[in-house]
Amino acid sequence: AVTGLAVSNLVWLTSSAFYLLLGWYAFTYLRLNRKYIATGCLCAAVMVVLKCVYAIGFESWSNWVDYPYDPLIAGWSLLVFLLAKRCLSRPYGRIVATLSSASFGIYLLHPLVINVLYKLLDVSIEMLPPVVFEIAVWAVAFGGAWLLTELLKHVSLVKKLL
């Protein structure tokens, strides 16, 4: 982690369990306000600056995507959770309903899609500028996991789980 700290060292949970609990806490007890927006944006800005300074100083972008344990991500994630809560509390259309029903599958399957990208397709951070690479990997992981979830819903054994 760029900050030298890891969420797992502070909370003694895996990053997945930590973010699951953070999301539950945010949805259950918190409301989006200026304080959370400022904190989330500040965490994102500090994270990007630190990553860029690191990359320039070490002439490597290889650690750009190695951040699930970084505490700055927790602040950014909290903002995303609260924005999702606000958006999902309103009446929504068919796409949001489909996404909502697929969210658990997306959560479970996105690491598989990312591993396919990195290990089988040999995708590397040096292929694109880091921010573009990050957005592209996010979009492919999200879309691929959503597609896999929708396909797996047609398998009778898996249908009950997802």
Coordinates of C-alpha atoms in Angstrom, one line a residue:
A1 CA 0.0 0.0 0.0
V2 CA 1.3 3.5 -0.9
T3 CA 0.6 4.9 2.6
G4 CA 2.7 2.1 4.2
L5 CA -0.4 0.9 6.1
A6 CA -2.8 -1.8 5.3
V7 CA -6.4 -2.1 6.4
S8 CA -5.8 -5.7 7.3
N9 CA -3.1 -4.6 9.8
L10 CA -5.5 -2.0 11.4
V11 CA -8.7 -4.1 11.5
W12 CA -7.4 -7.7 11.4
L13 CA -9.8 -8.7 8.6
T14 CA -9.3 -9.6 5.0
S15 CA -9.9 -6.7 2.7
S16 CA -13.1 -8.4 1.3
A17 CA -14.5 -8.8 4.8
F18 CA -13.6 -5.2 5.8
Y19 CA -15.3 -3.7 2.7
L20 CA -18.3 -5.9 3.1
L21 CA -18.7 -4.7 6.7
L22 CA -17.9 -1.1 5.7
G23 CA -20.7 -1.2 3.1
W24 CA -23.1 -2.7 5.5
Y25 CA -22.3 -0.1 8.1
A26 CA -22.7 2.7 5.5
F27 CA -26.0 1.5 4.3
T28 CA -27.3 0.9 7.8
Y29 CA -26.1 3.9 9.8
L30 CA -24.8 6.7 7.6
R31 CA -26.3 9.3 5.4
L32 CA -24.4 11.1 2.6
N33 CA -23.4 14.6 3.6
R34 CA -20.6 17.1 2.8
K35 CA -18.3 15.6 5.4
Y36 CA -18.3 12.2 3.7
I37 CA -18.1 13.7 0.2
A38 CA -15.1 15.8 1.2
T39 CA -13.4 12.9 3.0
G40 CA -13.9 10.5 0.0
C41 CA -12.7 13.1 -2.6
L42 CA -9.7 14.0 -0.4
C43 CA -8.8 10.3 0.0
A44 CA -9.1 9.8 -3.8
A45 CA -7.0 12.9 -4.5
V46 CA -4.2 12.0 -2.0
M47 CA -4.2 8.4 -3.4
V48 CA -3.7 9.6 -7.0
V49 CA -1.0 12.1 -6.0
L50 CA 0.9 9.5 -3.9
K51 CA 0.6 6.9 -6.7
C52 CA 1.9 9.4 -9.3
V53 CA 4.8 10.5 -7.1
Y54 CA 5.7 6.9 -6.4
A55 CA 5.6 6.0 -10.1
I56 CA 7.7 9.0 -11.1
G57 CA 10.2 8.4 -8.3
F58 CA 10.6 4.7 -9.0
E59 CA 9.9 5.0 -12.8
S60 CA 7.4 2.2 -12.5
W61 CA 3.6 2.0 -12.6
S62 CA 3.5 -1.6 -11.4
N63 CA 2.1 -0.9 -8.0
W64 CA -0.6 1.3 -9.3
V65 CA -3.2 -1.4 -9.1
D66 CA -2.0 -3.0 -5.9
Y67 CA -4.2 -1.1 -3.4
P68 CA -7.1 -3.0 -1.9
Y69 CA -5.5 -2.9 1.5
D70 CA -4.7 0.9 1.4
P71 CA -6.6 2.9 4.0
L72 CA -7.2 5.7 1.4
I73 CA -9.3 3.3 -0.5
A74 CA -11.6 2.9 2.6
G75 CA -12.4 6.6 2.5
W76 CA -13.1 6.5 -1.2
S77 CA -15.1 3.3 -0.9
L78 CA -17.2 4.9 1.9
L79 CA -18.2 7.7 -0.5
V80 CA -19.0 5.2 -3.3
F81 CA -21.2 3.2 -0.8
L82 CA -23.1 6.3 0.3
L83 CA -23.6 7.5 -3.3
A84 CA -24.9 4.0 -4.2
K85 CA -27.3 4.1 -1.2
R86 CA -28.6 7.5 -2.3
C87 CA -29.1 6.4 -5.9
L88 CA -30.7 3.1 -5.0
S89 CA -33.1 4.7 -2.5
R90 CA -35.0 6.3 -5.4
P91 CA -37.3 4.6 -7.8
Y92 CA -35.2 2.9 -10.5
G93 CA -35.5 1.4 -13.9
R94 CA -35.0 -2.0 -15.4
I95 CA -31.2 -1.7 -15.7
V96 CA -30.7 -0.8 -12.0
A97 CA -33.1 -3.7 -11.0
T98 CA -31.1 -6.1 -13.1
L99 CA -27.8 -4.8 -11.6
S100 CA -29.2 -5.1 -8.1
S101 CA -30.2 -8.7 -8.6
A102 CA -26.7 -9.4 -10.0
S103 CA -24.7 -7.5 -7.4
F104 CA -23.7 -10.5 -5.3
G105 CA -22.5 -12.4 -8.3
I106 CA -20.6 -9.4 -9.6
Y107 CA -18.9 -9.2 -6.2
L108 CA -17.9 -12.9 -6.3
L109 CA -16.9 -13.1 -9.9
H110 CA -15.0 -9.8 -10.6
P111 CA -11.7 -11.3 -9.2
L112 CA -12.0 -14.1 -11.6
V113 CA -12.4 -11.7 -14.6
I114 CA -9.4 -9.7 -13.4
N115 CA -7.2 -12.8 -13.0
V116 CA -8.2 -13.9 -16.6
L117 CA -7.1 -10.4 -17.8
Y118 CA -3.8 -10.5 -16.0
K119 CA -2.8 -14.1 -16.1
L120 CA -4.4 -15.6 -19.3
L121 CA -4.5 -12.6 -21.5
D122 CA -1.2 -11.1 -20.1
V123 CA -2.6 -7.6 -19.7
S124 CA 0.0 -5.2 -18.2
I125 CA -0.2 -1.7 -16.7
E126 CA 2.5 -0.6 -19.2
M127 CA 0.0 -1.1 -22.1
L128 CA -1.9 2.2 -21.4
P129 CA -1.5 5.3 -19.3
P130 CA -2.3 4.3 -15.7
V131 CA -5.6 6.1 -15.3
V132 CA -6.9 4.8 -18.6
F133 CA -5.7 1.3 -17.7
E134 CA -7.4 1.5 -14.3
I135 CA -10.7 2.6 -15.9
A136 CA -10.5 0.0 -18.6
V137 CA -9.8 -2.9 -16.2
W138 CA -12.6 -1.7 -13.9
A139 CA -15.0 -1.6 -16.9
V140 CA -14.0 -5.0 -18.2
A141 CA -14.1 -6.6 -14.7
F142 CA -17.5 -5.1 -14.0
G143 CA -19.0 -5.9 -17.3
G144 CA -17.5 -9.4 -17.5
A145 CA -18.6 -10.3 -14.0
W146 CA -22.1 -9.0 -14.7
L147 CA -22.3 -11.0 -17.9
L148 CA -21.0 -14.2 -16.2
T149 CA -23.6 -13.7 -13.4
E150 CA -26.4 -13.3 -15.8
L151 CA -25.3 -16.5 -17.7
L152 CA -24.9 -18.4 -14.4
K153 CA -28.4 -17.5 -13.4
H154 CA -29.6 -19.9 -16.1
V155 CA -27.8 -22.9 -14.4
S156 CA -30.3 -24.4 -12.0
L157 CA -27.8 -25.3 -9.3
V158 CA -26.3 -21.8 -9.3
K159 CA -29.6 -20.0 -9.7
K160 CA -30.4 -20.5 -6.0
L161 CA -27.1 -19.1 -4.9
L162 CA -27.1 -15.9 -7.0

